[in-house]
Amino acid sequence: MARPSTLPIDAPTDEQIVCHVDADCFYVACERLREPTLRGEPVIVGMGYEAGESHGAVATASYEAREHGVQSAQSIEAALETLPRRGDADTDEPTAYYRPVDMDFYESVSDDIRTVLEASADVVRPVSIDEAYLDVTDRTDWETVASFGAELKATIRERAGIVVSVGIAPTMSAAKIASDAQKPDGLTLVEPGEVRSFLAPLDVEAIHNVGPATARKLRGLGIETAADLASADPDRLTAQFGERGRAIYRYARGEDGRDVTPRDDPKSFSRESAFSQPVADHDQLKERVQTLASAVADRAARNGALYQTIGIKVVEPPYDVHTRARSLSGPVADPALLEDVARDLLTEFEGTRVRKVGVRVSKLSFTDREQVALSGFDTGAGSDDTETTATERTPPGEHSDGVAATEATPADADEGATSPEPTDSPHLSGQTTLSDFG
Ligand code: TTP
Ligand code: CA
C-alpha cells in the first residue's frame, strides 16, 4: 500500500515490518562456541586482558556472571573481586572463567550471523558486531511474523551457533526496544497500533534521540516516561529543544518513519596493535605488520572490498605518529601484495623504536571480482609491485579521519544526539591491544 501523499513523512505507517536482532552476551557466546565447557558458567571476556593478569576492562559478562553484579566496562580488577578466577580461589565462593577478547574470531561468527540475516531479509542494516535491523516486509505478514521470528532465531542458532534476541515492530525504534525486552533468547512482537502503548511505561531515555542529558532536562520538566513525553505540549518541547523537541515527541508517540536502509560502505579497513614495551627489532615489527596485513586482507575479503591504497602507521613512543601509504594503479583484493607493500613501507623505520603499528587499506571499491577482471586489471598480481605508481607521505593523524569498520555505527545511530559520539568500533576503547586505526 503506498503511503498517501497527504501524510507527513513521520506519520505512523503499517507498511514496514522491522526486525531488530541482537545476540545475547555476544563475546561470551563466541567463546562458548569453541569452548563448550564454558556453557552455563559465569564467564567474563576482558578487553586489554591477558590470561592470568588483572588489567583490562570487562567487555561483556555472561548472564551467570551478571547475576553477581559484574557488568561491561567494569575493571577486571573489580570483577575479580566479585568473582575470583576459577582455579585461583580455594573457597566455595562463586568464581568465573576469564578470557581475553579475540576480535578476529568474533568477527567471523558475526559474519556467519550476517549470512543468515542477508538470506532472511530484503534489507539488512548492521549496527554493530552483534546487532542489525532487517526489513522483512515482503518476507512475512503480521499474522505469521511471530513464527518468522522464531524461525530466524532457530536458523541463526543452527548456522552460527549463537542465541539472539529479536524484536519485531512496525518501526525501527520499537523493534530495537522490543529486542531488549525479554533477553536472553527473547522474541517480542509489537503489532501496528500497539507501539505507543508499548513505549508508554518506559523511561524517557529509552526513546530514540533522547540521550542522558536530554533525559535529565526532560525530568526537570516533570517528563519522566515516554507517556509523559507523548502527551507533552509539542510547542513547549520545540521551544526548549528546537526541532529535536518535536522529533522526540513524535518518537515517544510511536511515530518513526525511518526506513531500514543498508549502511553506507566503509571507507577503509584497518587493524593496529600495540606492544607492551617499545620494540626496535625489525624482524619482530615485520612479523607483526604481516599479521595485521593479513587480518586486514581477510576483513576486506569478507566484505567484498577491493582496495587501491595500502598504508601503515608507526607510533614511536610516546605519541609520535607516522603514516605512510602507497597507491596502486587500480583496485585489488590481493593479500600477498598487501602484505608485501605493508612490509616494504615499514623498511623506512628500520632501527626505530616502535610502540604501535597498524595497517590500513583505503580507496575501497565494492565492485565484484568479475568486473575487475573484465576491466583488464589482474587481481592475481601477487607480490609484483610494479603496480605501484606513487608513494604518498601522509601527514600524521591523516588516518584518524574517514575511518570506517564493518561494525561502524551509522550516522543516525540510536544514541541520542546528546550521547557520546559513536566511534567506528562501538565498544572498542583504547584498552585493547588489537584494535582499529583511528
Ligand atoms: P552488547 O550487545 O551491548 O552486549 P552483549 O551482547 O554482551 O549482551 P546482551 O545480551 O545484553 O546484548 O554488546 C555486544 C558486544 O560488544 C559484547 O558482547 C562485548 C562488546 N562490548 C564491549 O566490548 N564493551 C562494552 O562496554 C559493551 C556494552 C559491549
Ligand atoms: Ca548483544
Tab-separated table of C-alpha atoms and ligand atoms in Angstrom:
chain	number	residue	atom	x	y	z
A	1	MET	CA	0.000	0.000	0.000
A	2	ALA	CA	1.505	3.321	-0.994
A	3	ARG	CA	1.830	5.986	1.621
A	4	PRO	CA	-0.902	8.604	0.999
A	5	SER	CA	0.833	11.774	-0.103
A	6	THR	CA	-1.021	13.896	2.419
A	7	LEU	CA	0.626	12.147	5.359
A	8	PRO	CA	3.624	13.871	6.900
A	9	ILE	CA	6.819	11.921	6.426
A	10	ASP	CA	6.978	10.819	10.052
A	11	ALA	CA	3.398	9.673	10.275
A	12	PRO	CA	2.885	6.172	11.601
A	13	THR	CA	2.705	3.590	8.909
A	14	ASP	CA	1.910	-0.073	8.977
A	15	GLU	CA	3.847	-0.690	5.831
A	16	GLN	CA	7.132	-1.805	7.320
A	17	ILE	CA	7.856	-4.927	9.316
A	18	VAL	CA	11.142	-4.332	11.079
A	19	CYS	CA	13.159	-6.957	12.947
A	20	HIS	CA	15.918	-5.954	15.307
A	21	VAL	CA	18.319	-8.801	16.024
A	22	ASP	CA	20.779	-8.613	18.917
A	23	ALA	CA	22.975	-11.504	20.070
A	24	ASP	CA	22.956	-12.391	23.756
A	25	CYS	CA	26.233	-11.754	25.650
A	26	PHE	CA	27.912	-11.952	22.285
A	27	TYR	CA	31.637	-12.257	23.057
A	28	VAL	CA	30.903	-14.854	25.731
A	29	ALA	CA	28.632	-16.736	23.333
A	30	CYS	CA	31.525	-16.850	20.832
A	31	GLU	CA	33.915	-18.162	23.488
A	32	ARG	CA	31.387	-20.842	24.387
A	33	LEU	CA	31.203	-21.926	20.776
A	34	ARG	CA	34.809	-23.070	20.784
A	35	GLU	CA	34.908	-23.998	24.458
A	36	PRO	CA	31.628	-25.705	25.321
A	37	THR	CA	32.681	-26.325	28.936
A	38	LEU	CA	32.028	-22.602	29.488
A	39	ARG	CA	28.291	-23.122	28.926
A	40	GLY	CA	26.167	-22.424	31.972
A	41	GLU	CA	29.173	-20.981	33.833
A	42	PRO	CA	29.998	-17.416	34.806
A	43	VAL	CA	32.302	-16.140	32.024
A	44	ILE	CA	33.917	-12.741	31.644
A	45	VAL	CA	35.576	-11.511	28.458
A	46	GLY	CA	38.122	-8.795	29.114
A	47	MET	CA	39.339	-6.090	26.772
A	48	GLY	CA	43.060	-5.467	27.274
A	49	TYR	CA	43.042	-8.541	29.475
A	50	GLU	CA	45.634	-11.289	29.275
A	51	ALA	CA	45.415	-14.754	30.800
A	52	GLY	CA	46.392	-14.769	34.452
A	53	GLU	CA	46.619	-10.953	34.641
A	54	SER	CA	44.261	-8.478	36.235
A	55	HIS	CA	44.449	-5.468	33.890
A	56	GLY	CA	41.818	-4.521	31.351
A	57	ALA	CA	38.080	-3.939	31.413
A	58	VAL	CA	35.059	-6.187	31.157
A	59	ALA	CA	33.847	-6.258	27.527
A	60	THR	CA	30.970	-8.485	28.452
A	61	ALA	CA	29.910	-10.923	31.132
A	62	SER	CA	27.706	-13.982	30.814
A	63	TYR	CA	24.273	-13.745	32.381
A	64	GLU	CA	25.518	-16.057	35.160
A	65	ALA	CA	28.269	-13.536	35.946
A	66	ARG	CA	25.849	-10.590	35.670
A	67	GLU	CA	23.814	-12.140	38.480
A	68	HIS	CA	26.739	-11.377	40.740
A	69	GLY	CA	26.828	-7.757	39.588
A	70	VAL	CA	29.639	-7.977	37.024
A	71	GLN	CA	28.961	-5.683	34.087
A	72	SER	CA	30.502	-4.234	30.923
A	73	ALA	CA	33.121	-1.510	31.361
A	74	GLN	CA	33.929	-2.529	34.938
A	75	SER	CA	37.645	-3.093	35.541
A	76	ILE	CA	38.836	-6.685	35.516
A	77	GLU	CA	40.281	-5.980	38.947
A	78	ALA	CA	36.830	-5.183	40.283
A	79	ALA	CA	35.316	-8.199	38.532
A	80	LEU	CA	37.994	-10.441	40.083
A	81	GLU	CA	36.995	-9.182	43.499
A	82	THR	CA	33.401	-10.195	42.892
A	83	LEU	CA	34.179	-13.398	41.040
A	84	PRO	CA	37.711	-14.739	41.506
A	85	ARG	CA	39.288	-16.658	38.662
A	86	ARG	CA	38.197	-20.272	38.582
A	87	GLY	CA	41.055	-22.322	39.963
A	88	ASP	CA	42.616	-19.444	41.926
A	89	ALA	CA	40.217	-19.369	44.802
A	90	ASP	CA	40.369	-22.028	47.458
A	91	THR	CA	36.945	-21.185	48.810
A	92	ASP	CA	33.456	-22.309	47.940
A	93	GLU	CA	32.706	-18.748	46.855
A	94	PRO	CA	31.430	-18.338	43.293
A	95	THR	CA	34.159	-17.974	40.665
A	96	ALA	CA	34.288	-17.193	36.939
A	97	TYR	CA	36.254	-18.023	33.831
A	98	TYR	CA	38.141	-15.087	32.291
A	99	ARG	CA	39.045	-14.879	28.621
A	100	PRO	CA	40.746	-12.162	26.505
A	101	VAL	CA	38.945	-10.515	23.575
A	102	ASP	CA	39.561	-12.214	20.222
A	103	MET	CA	38.053	-9.856	17.645
A	104	ASP	CA	39.022	-11.900	14.607
A	105	PHE	CA	37.076	-14.854	15.888
A	106	TYR	CA	34.071	-12.745	16.934
A	107	GLU	CA	34.036	-11.100	13.507
A	108	SER	CA	33.960	-14.449	11.784
A	109	VAL	CA	30.999	-15.506	13.944
A	110	SER	CA	29.360	-12.166	13.208
A	111	ASP	CA	29.796	-12.898	9.505
A	112	ASP	CA	28.017	-16.247	9.959
A	113	ILE	CA	25.078	-14.457	11.561
A	114	ARG	CA	25.138	-11.846	8.802
A	115	THR	CA	24.884	-14.572	6.158
A	116	VAL	CA	21.638	-15.825	7.735
A	117	LEU	CA	20.287	-12.272	8.047
A	118	GLU	CA	21.070	-11.453	4.420
A	119	ALA	CA	19.181	-14.544	3.322
A	120	SER	CA	16.179	-13.719	5.523
A	121	ALA	CA	15.531	-10.083	4.683
A	122	ASP	CA	15.398	-7.706	1.774
A	123	VAL	CA	17.387	-5.040	3.576
A	124	VAL	CA	19.861	-5.586	6.392
A	125	ARG	CA	21.360	-2.713	8.307
A	126	PRO	CA	24.148	-3.858	10.600
A	127	VAL	CA	24.597	-1.561	13.581
A	128	SER	CA	27.388	-3.254	15.457
A	129	ILE	CA	29.192	-6.575	15.530
A	130	ASP	CA	26.179	-8.324	17.065
A	131	GLU	CA	23.208	-6.180	16.113
A	132	ALA	CA	21.239	-5.436	12.938
A	133	TYR	CA	17.926	-4.148	11.655
A	134	LEU	CA	16.079	-6.123	8.995
A	135	ASP	CA	13.306	-5.027	6.697
A	136	VAL	CA	11.198	-8.172	6.323
A	137	THR	CA	8.057	-6.522	4.987
A	138	ASP	CA	7.990	-8.630	1.857
A	139	ARG	CA	9.004	-11.858	3.590
A	140	THR	CA	6.152	-12.191	6.043
A	141	ASP	CA	2.983	-10.504	7.325
A	142	TRP	CA	1.614	-9.550	10.728
A	143	GLU	CA	-0.342	-12.815	11.014
A	144	THR	CA	2.706	-15.042	10.572
A	145	VAL	CA	5.555	-12.817	11.689
A	146	ALA	CA	5.887	-14.470	15.110
A	147	SER	CA	6.772	-17.809	13.550
A	148	PHE	CA	9.022	-15.988	11.070
A	149	GLY	CA	10.929	-14.543	14.048
A	150	ALA	CA	11.120	-17.914	15.784
A	151	GLU	CA	12.459	-19.494	12.623
A	152	LEU	CA	15.033	-16.748	12.170
A	153	LYS	CA	16.282	-17.318	15.718
A	154	ALA	CA	16.455	-21.065	15.134
A	155	THR	CA	18.372	-20.652	11.871
A	156	ILE	CA	20.926	-18.334	13.469
A	157	ARG	CA	21.362	-20.823	16.288
A	158	GLU	CA	21.805	-23.649	13.839
A	159	ARG	CA	24.118	-21.935	11.331
A	160	ALA	CA	26.126	-19.659	13.617
A	161	GLY	CA	25.656	-21.383	16.985
A	162	ILE	CA	24.528	-18.130	18.559
A	163	VAL	CA	21.429	-17.265	20.591
A	164	VAL	CA	19.886	-13.937	19.644
A	165	SER	CA	17.008	-11.849	20.916
A	166	VAL	CA	14.630	-10.489	18.325
A	167	GLY	CA	12.234	-7.565	18.406
A	168	ILE	CA	9.633	-7.122	15.686
A	169	ALA	CA	7.658	-3.919	15.215
A	170	PRO	CA	6.418	-1.528	12.542
A	171	THR	CA	9.183	0.963	13.429
A	172	MET	CA	12.930	0.759	13.970
A	173	SER	CA	12.808	2.306	17.451
A	174	ALA	CA	10.137	-0.043	18.729
A	175	ALA	CA	11.887	-3.071	17.222
A	176	LYS	CA	15.116	-2.137	18.994
A	177	ILE	CA	13.434	-1.737	22.353
A	178	ALA	CA	11.470	-4.941	21.785
A	179	SER	CA	14.630	-6.990	21.186
A	180	ASP	CA	15.857	-5.926	24.603
A	181	ALA	CA	12.560	-6.555	26.377
A	182	GLN	CA	12.926	-10.282	27.014
A	183	LYS	CA	16.641	-11.000	26.875
A	184	PRO	CA	18.184	-13.549	26.700
A	185	ASP	CA	16.657	-15.693	23.958
A	186	GLY	CA	13.769	-13.247	23.601
A	187	LEU	CA	11.220	-12.796	20.864
A	188	THR	CA	8.989	-9.762	21.317
A	189	LEU	CA	6.357	-8.660	18.882
A	190	VAL	CA	4.860	-5.167	18.868
A	191	GLU	CA	1.980	-5.024	16.435
A	192	PRO	CA	0.861	-1.979	14.485
A	193	GLY	CA	-1.368	0.113	16.684
A	194	GLU	CA	0.419	-1.085	19.832
A	195	VAL	CA	3.597	0.910	19.502
A	196	ARG	CA	2.533	3.885	21.594
A	197	SER	CA	1.203	1.754	24.435
A	198	PHE	CA	4.313	-0.427	24.282
A	199	LEU	CA	6.523	2.634	24.724
A	200	ALA	CA	4.298	4.403	27.271
A	201	PRO	CA	5.695	2.985	30.553
A	202	LEU	CA	9.352	3.308	29.504
A	203	ASP	CA	11.768	5.843	30.900
A	204	VAL	CA	12.208	8.800	28.506
A	205	GLU	CA	15.804	7.760	27.975
A	206	ALA	CA	14.621	4.687	26.085
A	207	ILE	CA	13.205	6.924	23.359
A	208	HIS	CA	15.217	7.333	20.182
A	209	ASN	CA	17.309	10.517	20.172
A	210	VAL	CA	16.939	11.077	23.906
A	211	GLY	CA	20.397	10.868	25.449
A	212	PRO	CA	21.256	11.171	29.145
A	213	ALA	CA	21.484	14.978	29.084
A	214	THR	CA	18.157	15.468	27.315
A	215	ALA	CA	16.589	12.942	29.664
A	216	ARG	CA	17.817	14.956	32.645
A	217	LYS	CA	16.307	18.142	31.238
A	218	LEU	CA	13.036	16.386	30.472
A	219	ARG	CA	12.841	15.039	34.021
A	220	GLY	CA	13.408	18.593	35.198
A	221	LEU	CA	10.225	19.470	33.312
A	222	GLY	CA	8.377	16.625	35.034
A	223	ILE	CA	8.548	14.417	31.929
A	224	GLU	CA	9.688	11.018	33.191
A	225	THR	CA	8.173	8.420	30.908
A	226	ALA	CA	7.507	8.015	27.214
A	227	ALA	CA	3.816	8.503	28.020
A	228	ASP	CA	4.610	11.860	29.652
A	229	LEU	CA	6.624	12.881	26.596
A	230	ALA	CA	3.913	11.699	24.199
A	231	SER	CA	1.324	13.883	25.909
A	232	ALA	CA	3.571	16.903	26.479
A	233	ASP	CA	2.948	20.163	24.642
A	234	PRO	CA	4.966	19.870	21.391
A	235	ASP	CA	5.375	23.658	21.159
A	236	ARG	CA	6.902	23.739	24.595
A	237	LEU	CA	9.264	20.938	23.631
A	238	THR	CA	10.248	22.801	20.477
A	239	ALA	CA	10.859	25.964	22.468
A	240	GLN	CA	13.127	24.021	24.800
A	241	PHE	CA	14.951	21.664	22.425
A	242	GLY	CA	14.444	23.129	18.948
A	243	GLU	CA	13.451	20.810	16.114
A	244	ARG	CA	14.629	17.822	18.099
A	245	GLY	CA	11.913	18.555	20.641
A	246	ARG	CA	9.292	17.802	18.048
A	247	ALA	CA	11.168	14.744	16.819
A	248	ILE	CA	11.401	13.114	20.255
A	249	TYR	CA	7.740	13.961	20.847
A	250	ARG	CA	6.891	12.020	17.711
A	251	TYR	CA	9.148	9.113	18.584
A	252	ALA	CA	7.503	8.886	22.006
A	253	ARG	CA	4.133	8.629	20.253
A	254	GLY	CA	5.469	5.739	18.202
A	255	GLU	CA	5.811	7.839	15.065
A	256	ASP	CA	9.069	6.817	13.455
A	257	GLY	CA	9.014	6.932	9.685
A	258	ARG	CA	12.625	5.823	9.200
A	259	ASP	CA	13.086	3.100	6.656
A	260	VAL	CA	15.626	0.366	7.190
A	261	THR	CA	18.371	1.258	4.745
A	262	PRO	CA	21.617	-0.556	4.079
A	263	ARG	CA	24.594	1.112	5.636
A	264	ASP	CA	26.996	3.140	3.584
A	265	ASP	CA	30.059	1.241	2.549
A	266	PRO	CA	33.045	1.719	4.801
A	267	LYS	CA	35.858	3.988	3.642
A	268	SER	CA	38.687	1.838	4.914
A	269	PHE	CA	39.627	-1.247	6.865
A	270	SER	CA	42.418	-1.167	9.368
A	271	ARG	CA	43.989	-3.025	12.217
A	272	GLU	CA	46.591	-1.902	14.690
A	273	SER	CA	48.446	-3.471	17.503
A	274	ALA	CA	50.357	-2.076	20.483
A	275	PHE	CA	53.386	-3.614	22.154
A	276	SER	CA	53.553	-3.681	25.922
A	277	GLN	CA	57.183	-2.442	25.595
A	278	PRO	CA	58.567	-0.460	22.624
A	279	VAL	CA	60.152	-2.771	20.058
A	280	ALA	CA	63.209	-1.980	17.912
A	281	ASP	CA	63.735	-5.466	16.475
A	282	HIS	CA	62.828	-5.012	12.834
A	283	ASP	CA	62.023	-8.671	12.242
A	284	GLN	CA	59.550	-8.628	15.091
A	285	LEU	CA	57.934	-5.493	13.666
A	286	LYS	CA	57.789	-7.016	10.209
A	287	GLU	CA	56.121	-10.079	11.577
A	288	ARG	CA	53.504	-8.012	13.393
A	289	VAL	CA	52.834	-5.912	10.295
A	290	GLN	CA	52.439	-9.074	8.275
A	291	THR	CA	49.876	-10.456	10.768
A	292	LEU	CA	47.958	-7.189	10.697
A	293	ALA	CA	48.087	-7.022	6.895
A	294	SER	CA	46.689	-10.488	6.649
A	295	ALA	CA	43.882	-9.652	9.118
A	296	VAL	CA	43.036	-6.548	7.086
A	297	ALA	CA	43.066	-8.541	3.843
A	298	ASP	CA	40.712	-11.032	5.432
A	299	ARG	CA	38.367	-8.375	6.575
A	300	ALA	CA	38.307	-6.674	3.186
A	301	ALA	CA	37.635	-10.044	1.542
A	302	ARG	CA	34.783	-10.827	3.922
A	303	ASN	CA	33.242	-7.507	2.954
A	304	GLY	CA	33.777	-7.984	-0.753
A	305	ALA	CA	36.066	-4.952	-0.902
A	306	LEU	CA	38.872	-4.118	-3.305
A	307	TYR	CA	41.496	-1.599	-2.181
A	308	GLN	CA	43.705	0.772	-4.064
A	309	THR	CA	45.696	2.359	-1.255
A	310	ILE	CA	47.721	0.448	1.297
A	311	GLY	CA	49.072	2.219	4.332
A	312	ILE	CA	50.881	1.647	7.575
A	313	LYS	CA	51.036	3.557	10.801
A	314	VAL	CA	54.034	3.531	13.096
A	315	VAL	CA	53.907	5.086	16.536
A	316	GLU	CA	57.170	5.986	18.256
A	317	PRO	CA	56.976	6.481	21.974
A	318	PRO	CA	55.391	8.434	23.381
A	319	TYR	CA	52.938	9.702	20.715
A	320	ASP	CA	54.864	10.296	17.552
A	321	VAL	CA	52.581	9.033	14.805
A	322	HIS	CA	53.974	8.358	11.321
A	323	THR	CA	51.810	7.187	8.456
A	324	ARG	CA	52.927	6.044	5.043
A	325	ALA	CA	50.739	4.957	2.162
A	326	ARG	CA	51.149	3.697	-1.352
A	327	SER	CA	48.585	3.889	-4.129
A	328	LEU	CA	48.224	1.150	-6.692
A	329	SER	CA	47.211	1.808	-10.268
A	330	GLY	CA	43.911	0.017	-9.741
A	331	PRO	CA	41.848	-1.659	-7.041
A	332	VAL	CA	42.930	-5.119	-5.908
A	333	ALA	CA	41.972	-7.805	-3.456
A	334	ASP	CA	45.391	-9.351	-3.071
A	335	PRO	CA	46.559	-10.419	0.395
A	336	ALA	CA	50.119	-11.199	-0.742
A	337	LEU	CA	50.521	-7.802	-2.379
A	338	LEU	CA	49.019	-6.118	0.673
A	339	GLU	CA	51.498	-7.854	2.971
A	340	ASP	CA	54.435	-7.035	0.675
A	341	VAL	CA	53.576	-3.366	0.349
A	342	ALA	CA	52.989	-3.025	4.089
A	343	ARG	CA	56.334	-4.685	4.885
A	344	ASP	CA	58.037	-2.545	2.267
A	345	LEU	CA	56.627	0.659	3.720
A	346	LEU	CA	57.951	-0.446	7.087
A	347	THR	CA	61.605	-0.666	5.898
A	348	GLU	CA	61.911	3.110	6.280
A	349	PHE	CA	61.506	2.590	10.018
A	350	GLU	CA	64.349	0.118	10.436
A	351	GLY	CA	66.072	0.868	13.735
A	352	THR	CA	63.135	2.878	15.080
A	353	ARG	CA	61.732	2.024	18.480
A	354	VAL	CA	58.036	1.386	17.946
A	355	ARG	CA	55.171	1.332	20.402
A	356	LYS	CA	52.388	0.540	17.986
A	357	VAL	CA	51.950	-0.464	14.352
A	358	GLY	CA	48.928	-0.520	12.106
A	359	VAL	CA	47.925	-1.482	8.595
A	360	ARG	CA	45.150	0.064	6.593
A	361	VAL	CA	43.587	-0.278	3.178
A	362	SER	CA	41.537	2.526	1.710
A	363	LYS	CA	40.160	3.856	-1.556
A	364	LEU	CA	37.815	0.915	-1.467
A	365	SER	CA	35.515	-0.263	-4.171
A	366	PHE	CA	32.862	-2.870	-3.878
A	367	THR	CA	32.604	-3.996	-7.470
A	368	ASP	CA	32.803	-7.739	-7.772
A	369	ARG	CA	35.918	-9.507	-8.943
A	370	GLU	CA	34.433	-10.414	-12.291
A	371	GLN	CA	34.053	-6.783	-13.253
A	372	VAL	CA	37.576	-6.036	-12.172
A	373	ALA	CA	38.909	-8.865	-14.297
A	374	LEU	CA	36.901	-7.549	-17.250
A	375	SER	CA	38.466	-4.140	-16.854
A	376	GLY	CA	41.798	-5.814	-17.505
A	377	PHE	CA	43.243	-5.421	-14.065
A	378	ASP	CA	44.944	-8.542	-12.853
A	379	THR	CA	43.878	-9.121	-9.266
A	380	GLY	CA	46.303	-12.006	-9.039
A	381	ALA	CA	49.286	-9.672	-9.364
A	382	GLY	CA	50.979	-11.415	-6.452
A	383	SER	CA	53.846	-9.523	-4.946
A	384	ASP	CA	54.780	-7.637	-8.082
A	385	ASP	CA	54.655	-4.057	-7.012
A	386	THR	CA	55.286	-2.672	-10.458
A	387	GLU	CA	51.574	-1.952	-9.940
A	388	THR	CA	52.504	0.799	-7.563
A	389	THR	CA	52.613	4.246	-9.040
A	390	ALA	CA	53.220	6.519	-6.142
A	391	THR	CA	54.232	6.589	-2.561
A	392	GLU	CA	52.453	9.337	-0.783
A	393	ARG	CA	53.623	10.607	2.521
A	394	THR	CA	50.660	11.258	4.609
A	395	PRO	CA	50.865	13.655	7.487
A	396	PRO	CA	50.492	12.277	10.992
A	397	GLY	CA	46.916	11.910	12.019
A	398	GLU	CA	45.652	11.521	8.484
A	399	HIS	CA	44.374	8.145	9.394
A	400	SER	CA	42.253	9.411	12.183
A	401	ASP	CA	39.537	10.592	9.862
A	402	GLY	CA	37.454	8.674	7.418
A	403	VAL	CA	37.908	5.542	9.444
A	404	ALA	CA	35.223	3.011	8.983
A	405	ALA	CA	34.999	-0.520	10.124
A	406	THR	CA	32.495	-3.247	9.471
A	407	GLU	CA	30.915	-2.535	12.839
A	408	ALA	CA	30.679	1.186	12.164
A	409	THR	CA	27.748	2.778	13.830
A	410	PRO	CA	25.698	4.613	11.232
A	411	ALA	CA	25.359	8.344	11.413
A	412	ASP	CA	21.778	8.063	12.509
A	413	ALA	CA	22.573	5.553	15.197
A	414	ASP	CA	20.192	5.072	18.031
A	415	GLU	CA	22.211	7.030	20.509
A	416	GLY	CA	20.647	10.315	21.385
A	417	ALA	CA	22.298	13.367	19.947
A	418	THR	CA	23.446	14.194	23.434
A	419	SER	CA	25.127	10.830	23.958
A	420	PRO	CA	28.810	10.472	23.299
A	421	GLU	CA	29.631	10.213	19.610
A	422	PRO	CA	29.771	6.613	18.489
A	423	THR	CA	33.246	5.567	17.396
A	424	ASP	CA	33.958	3.385	14.419
A	425	SER	CA	34.076	0.321	16.590
A	426	PRO	CA	31.445	0.968	19.189
A	427	HIS	CA	32.826	-0.847	22.189
A	428	LEU	CA	36.499	-0.867	21.432
A	429	SER	CA	38.237	1.609	23.615
A	430	GLY	CA	41.926	2.378	23.896
A	431	GLN	CA	42.303	-0.560	26.255
A	432	THR	CA	42.564	-3.091	23.528
A	433	THR	CA	45.919	-4.182	22.176
A	434	LEU	CA	44.496	-5.094	18.801
A	435	SER	CA	42.106	-2.533	17.524
A	436	ASP	CA	41.048	-0.441	14.610
A	437	PHE	CA	43.036	2.582	13.473
A	438	GLY	CA	41.944	5.997	14.387
B	1	TTP	P1	26.046	-5.634	23.731
B	1	TTP	O1	25.048	-6.112	22.720
B	1	TTP	O2	25.817	-4.322	24.371
B	1	TTP	O3	26.157	-6.678	24.930
B	1	TTP	P2	26.142	-8.258	24.926
B	1	TTP	O4	25.874	-8.837	23.564
B	1	TTP	O5	27.400	-8.737	25.560
B	1	TTP	O6	24.970	-8.589	25.925
B	1	TTP	P3	23.401	-8.512	25.702
B	1	TTP	O7	22.930	-9.914	25.879
B	1	TTP	O8	22.924	-7.627	26.812
B	1	TTP	O9	23.128	-7.959	24.338
B	1	TTP	O10	27.473	-5.613	23.103
B	1	TTP	C1	27.907	-6.563	22.136
B	1	TTP	C2	29.363	-6.901	22.385
B	1	TTP	O11	30.131	-5.709	22.372
B	1	TTP	C3	29.622	-7.520	23.742
B	1	TTP	O12	29.480	-8.931	23.746
B	1	TTP	C4	31.003	-7.106	24.048
B	1	TTP	C5	31.172	-5.786	23.338
B	1	TTP	N1	31.102	-4.695	24.329
B	1	TTP	C6	32.301	-4.129	24.782
B	1	TTP	O13	33.376	-4.526	24.355
B	1	TTP	N2	32.241	-3.122	25.711
B	1	TTP	C7	31.056	-2.646	26.217
B	1	TTP	O14	31.062	-1.729	27.068
B	1	TTP	C8	29.821	-3.236	25.738
B	1	TTP	C9	28.497	-2.746	26.272
B	1	TTP	C10	29.901	-4.245	24.801
B	2	CA	CA	24.135	-8.077	22.291
